[in-house]
Amino acid sequence: MASTKEIKDRIESVRETQKITNAMYLISSTKLRKARADFEQTRPYFTALRSEIKRIFRTAGDVDSRYFYPENEDESDHGVYAALVITADKGLAGAYNQNVIKETERLLSEHPETKLFVVGEYGRHYFAQHKIPVERSFLYTAQNPTMARARDICSILLEGFDRGEYSKIFVIYTDMQNSMQSEARSTRLLPFHRSYFALTEAEQARKQKSFHFVPSVTVVLQSVMQSYISGFIYSALIDSFCSEQNARMTAMDSANKNADKLLSELSLKYNRQRQAQITQEITEISAGARAQRQTRKRKEGAL
C-alpha cells in the first residue's frame, strides 16, 4: 500500500498536470474565437464571388471551362488524383488527426495513384513513418492559416491541373459543423459540376441583363474561379484549424474532469491512509500506557 507521502506527491503531480491542461484549454478557446472572427470577415467576399459565377452562367450559359464538367457528361474515375490533406502540427486533440488520416487512407485505397499534398507536421510525420509517398509538403505551420498561403497552395494545385497531370483535385479536411460536432471529409475541389452553381428560382426569375466580357467570358470565368478556389482552400484551412482547437478544448476539458475525479479519489485515499496511521498511533500509545499500568501494578503487588 502506498504511503501518505507517495499519495501526497501523486496529488501534487496531478495538480501540476491540471494547470497545463487548463492553460491549453484557455489558449485553444482564444485561438478558436480569433480564427472564427477572421473567417467571418472574409466570408462576404467569397459569397460575392459565388454570386458573380452564377451571374456568368445566367448570362452566358454555354460557357466552356476546364474547371467544369461538360454539360450532360457523367463523372470520370480515370486519371491521377491530387489530394490536399490538412492536419495539425501536434496531437493532444482527441481523434482530430486520426480521422483525417483515415479519410486519406480511404481515398488511397480507392485510388492508389493519388498524389498527396500535406499541410501540418502530424500528417508529414505519419506518412513518412508509414512509407506513404508525398508529392509536396507545405512546411509552414497549420497554426496560422492565411489567404496568402491559400493562394500559394491554389497556384501549385492549379498548375498541375492545367497541365493535365491531375484529373481531379480533392481537399481532405475537418468540417466543424457546430461546437459539438466535427467531421473529416473528402471534398472534390475540381472539376465542378455546373449544378454546384445552379440558380435559384428567384435568380432565374430575374430579368437577365446583357454583359460584355473582356477579353472573353472564358478568361473572366477563369480569373474569378482562381480566386474562388483560393477562397475554398482558405476556408478549409480555417475550418480545420477551428476544428483542431475545438477538439483540443474538448480533450483538455475531459482531462480536467478526469483530473478532478482522480484528485477526489486520491484525497479520499490519503485521508483514509492518514486516518489509519492516526488510529495506529493511538492504538500504540494506548497499548504502551496499558503496559506501563500493568508493570506498575506488578511492582506494587511485589512490595
GROMACS .gro file of C-alpha atoms in nm, residues 76-244:
model
  169
   76SER     CA    1  -1.499   1.000  -6.488
   77ASP     CA    2  -1.298   0.793  -6.240
   78HIS     CA    3  -0.992   0.774  -6.465
   79GLY     CA    4  -0.669   0.967  -6.428
   80VAL     CA    5  -0.444   1.068  -6.139
   81TYR     CA    6  -0.597   1.247  -5.842
   82ALA     CA    7  -0.438   1.515  -5.626
   83ALA     CA    8  -0.541   1.547  -5.262
   84LEU     CA    9  -0.469   1.834  -5.025
   85VAL     CA   10  -0.454   1.681  -4.675
   86ILE     CA   11  -0.491   1.924  -4.383
   87THR     CA   12  -0.371   1.801  -4.042
   88ALA     CA   13  -0.245   1.969  -3.726
   89ASP     CA   14   0.112   2.037  -3.617
   90LYS     CA   15   0.072   1.841  -3.293
   91GLY     CA   16  -0.152   1.596  -3.114
   92LEU     CA   17  -0.347   1.627  -2.786
   93ALA     CA   18  -0.661   1.696  -2.990
   94GLY     CA   19  -0.859   1.376  -2.949
   95ALA     CA   20  -0.926   1.191  -3.274
   96TYR     CA   21  -0.888   1.503  -3.493
   97ASN     CA   22  -0.573   1.393  -3.678
   98GLN     CA   23  -0.663   1.025  -3.689
   99ASN     CA   24  -0.995   1.098  -3.861
  100VAL     CA   25  -0.822   1.296  -4.137
  101ILE     CA   26  -0.564   1.017  -4.182
  102LYS     CA   27  -0.841   0.755  -4.207
  103GLU     CA   28  -1.020   0.958  -4.474
  104THR     CA   29  -0.694   0.993  -4.667
  105GLU     CA   30  -0.625   0.620  -4.646
  106ARG     CA   31  -0.977   0.550  -4.770
  107LEU     CA   32  -0.916   0.766  -5.077
  108LEU     CA   33  -0.577   0.598  -5.133
  109SER     CA   34  -0.736   0.254  -5.114
  110GLU     CA   35  -0.984   0.351  -5.387
  111HIS     CA   36  -0.730   0.541  -5.600
  112PRO     CA   37  -0.372   0.430  -5.514
  113GLU     CA   38  -0.220   0.674  -5.765
  114THR     CA   39  -0.346   0.975  -5.573
  115LYS     CA   40  -0.076   1.239  -5.513
  116LEU     CA   41  -0.073   1.385  -5.162
  117PHE     CA   42  -0.011   1.749  -5.076
  118VAL     CA   43   0.019   1.777  -4.699
  119VAL     CA   44  -0.031   2.065  -4.455
  120GLY     CA   45   0.060   2.001  -4.090
  121GLU     CA   46   0.351   1.839  -3.908
  122TYR     CA   47   0.141   1.546  -3.785
  123GLY     CA   48   0.050   1.437  -4.138
  124ARG     CA   49   0.408   1.473  -4.263
  125HIS     CA   50   0.542   1.251  -3.984
  126TYR     CA   51   0.266   0.993  -4.023
  127PHE     CA   52   0.313   0.947  -4.397
  128ALA     CA   53   0.692   0.939  -4.359
  129GLN     CA   54   0.674   0.672  -4.088
  130HIS     CA   55   0.435   0.458  -4.292
  131LYS     CA   56   0.639   0.498  -4.613
  132ILE     CA   57   0.347   0.667  -4.795
  133PRO     CA   58   0.486   0.895  -5.070
  134VAL     CA   59   0.401   1.265  -5.051
  135GLU     CA   60   0.413   1.482  -5.362
  136ARG     CA   61   0.458   1.809  -5.173
  137SER     CA   62   0.476   1.911  -4.807
  138PHE     CA   63   0.387   2.270  -4.726
  139LEU     CA   64   0.633   2.345  -4.449
  140TYR     CA   65   0.458   2.645  -4.298
  141THR     CA   66   0.263   2.586  -3.982
  142ALA     CA   67  -0.102   2.484  -3.979
  143GLN     CA   68  -0.149   2.711  -3.677
  144ASN     CA   69  -0.166   3.030  -3.880
  145PRO     CA   70  -0.385   2.991  -4.190
  146THR     CA   71  -0.371   3.296  -4.416
  147MET     CA   72  -0.511   3.392  -4.754
  148ALA     CA   73  -0.157   3.426  -4.894
  149ARG     CA   74  -0.080   3.065  -4.809
  150ALA     CA   75  -0.411   2.953  -4.956
  151ARG     CA   76  -0.318   3.128  -5.283
  152ASP     CA   77   0.023   2.954  -5.285
  153ILE     CA   78  -0.142   2.614  -5.243
  154CYS     CA   79  -0.403   2.701  -5.505
  155SER     CA   80  -0.141   2.802  -5.763
  156ILE     CA   81   0.054   2.478  -5.718
  157LEU     CA   82  -0.254   2.258  -5.748
  158LEU     CA   83  -0.394   2.452  -6.044
  159GLU     CA   84  -0.064   2.434  -6.233
  160GLY     CA   85  -0.078   2.055  -6.219
  161PHE     CA   86  -0.447   2.053  -6.310
  162ASP     CA   87  -0.396   2.290  -6.603
  163ARG     CA   88  -0.110   2.077  -6.736
  164GLY     CA   89  -0.335   1.773  -6.727
  165GLU     CA   90  -0.133   1.595  -6.458
  166TYR     CA   91  -0.442   1.554  -6.237
  167SER     CA   92  -0.794   1.472  -6.346
  168LYS     CA   93  -0.944   1.565  -6.009
  169ILE     CA   94  -0.838   1.762  -5.703
  170PHE     CA   95  -0.967   1.675  -5.356
  171VAL     CA   96  -0.941   1.856  -5.025
  172ILE     CA   97  -0.937   1.635  -4.715
  173TYR     CA   98  -1.009   1.846  -4.409
  174THR     CA   99  -1.223   1.859  -4.096
  175ASP     CA  100  -1.554   2.040  -4.123
  176MET     CA  101  -1.666   2.197  -3.797
  177GLN     CA  102  -2.043   2.173  -3.825
  178ASN     CA  103  -2.102   2.314  -3.475
  179SER     CA  104  -1.931   2.333  -3.137
  180MET     CA  105  -2.033   1.976  -3.061
  181GLN     CA  106  -1.974   1.802  -3.393
  182SER     CA  107  -1.689   1.790  -3.645
  183GLU     CA  108  -1.645   1.558  -3.940
  184ALA     CA  109  -1.342   1.469  -4.151
  185ARG     CA  110  -1.447   1.481  -4.514
  186SER     CA  111  -1.306   1.446  -4.863
  187THR     CA  112  -1.445   1.712  -5.096
  188ARG     CA  113  -1.379   1.728  -5.469
  189LEU     CA  114  -1.243   2.073  -5.541
  190LEU     CA  115  -1.205   2.037  -5.920
  191PRO     CA  116  -1.368   1.995  -6.159
  192PHE     CA  117  -1.703   2.143  -6.051
  193HIS     CA  118  -2.044   2.033  -6.163
  194ARG     CA  119  -2.241   2.316  -6.312
  195SER     CA  120  -2.522   2.226  -6.071
  196TYR     CA  121  -2.291   2.343  -5.789
  197PHE     CA  122  -2.359   2.696  -5.908
  198ALA     CA  123  -2.720   2.631  -6.007
  199LEU     CA  124  -2.950   2.930  -6.000
  200THR     CA  125  -3.233   2.953  -5.752
  201GLU     CA  126  -3.589   3.011  -5.872
  202ALA     CA  127  -3.566   3.373  -5.763
  203GLU     CA  128  -3.245   3.422  -5.958
  204GLN     CA  129  -3.391   3.256  -6.266
  205ALA     CA  130  -3.696   3.482  -6.245
  206ARG     CA  131  -3.489   3.799  -6.255
  207LYS     CA  132  -3.464   3.986  -6.578
  208GLN     CA  133  -3.138   3.893  -6.746
  209LYS     CA  134  -2.916   4.185  -6.837
  210SER     CA  135  -2.667   4.168  -7.117
  211PHE     CA  136  -2.299   4.183  -7.023
  212HIS     CA  137  -1.989   4.234  -7.230
  213PHE     CA  138  -1.696   4.022  -7.110
  214VAL     CA  139  -1.343   4.144  -7.181
  215PRO     CA  140  -1.139   3.979  -7.324
  216SER     CA  141  -1.381   3.683  -7.318
  217VAL     CA  142  -1.626   3.509  -7.087
  218THR     CA  143  -1.389   3.211  -7.055
  219VAL     CA  144  -1.099   3.429  -6.940
  220VAL     CA  145  -1.320   3.617  -6.694
  221LEU     CA  146  -1.455   3.294  -6.550
  222GLN     CA  147  -1.106   3.151  -6.519
  223SER     CA  148  -0.987   3.458  -6.327
  224VAL     CA  149  -1.287   3.450  -6.094
  225MET     CA  150  -1.256   3.074  -6.040
  226GLN     CA  151  -0.892   3.103  -5.930
  227SER     CA  152  -0.998   3.348  -5.658
  228TYR     CA  153  -1.290   3.127  -5.564
  229ILE     CA  154  -1.072   2.813  -5.538
  230SER     CA  155  -0.822   3.004  -5.323
  231GLY     CA  156  -1.112   3.102  -5.100
  232PHE     CA  157  -1.230   2.741  -5.080
  233ILE     CA  158  -0.883   2.629  -4.970
  234TYR     CA  159  -0.861   2.916  -4.722
  235SER     CA  160  -1.198   2.823  -4.573
  236ALA     CA  161  -1.083   2.459  -4.545
  237LEU     CA  162  -0.766   2.571  -4.363
  238ILE     CA  163  -0.966   2.790  -4.126
  239ASP     CA  164  -1.234   2.523  -4.075
  240SER     CA  165  -0.968   2.263  -3.996
  241PHE     CA  166  -0.790   2.499  -3.758
  242CYS     CA  167  -1.117   2.574  -3.576
  243SER     CA  168  -1.196   2.201  -3.559
  244GLU     CA  169  -0.849   2.132  -3.417
   0.00000   0.00000   0.00000
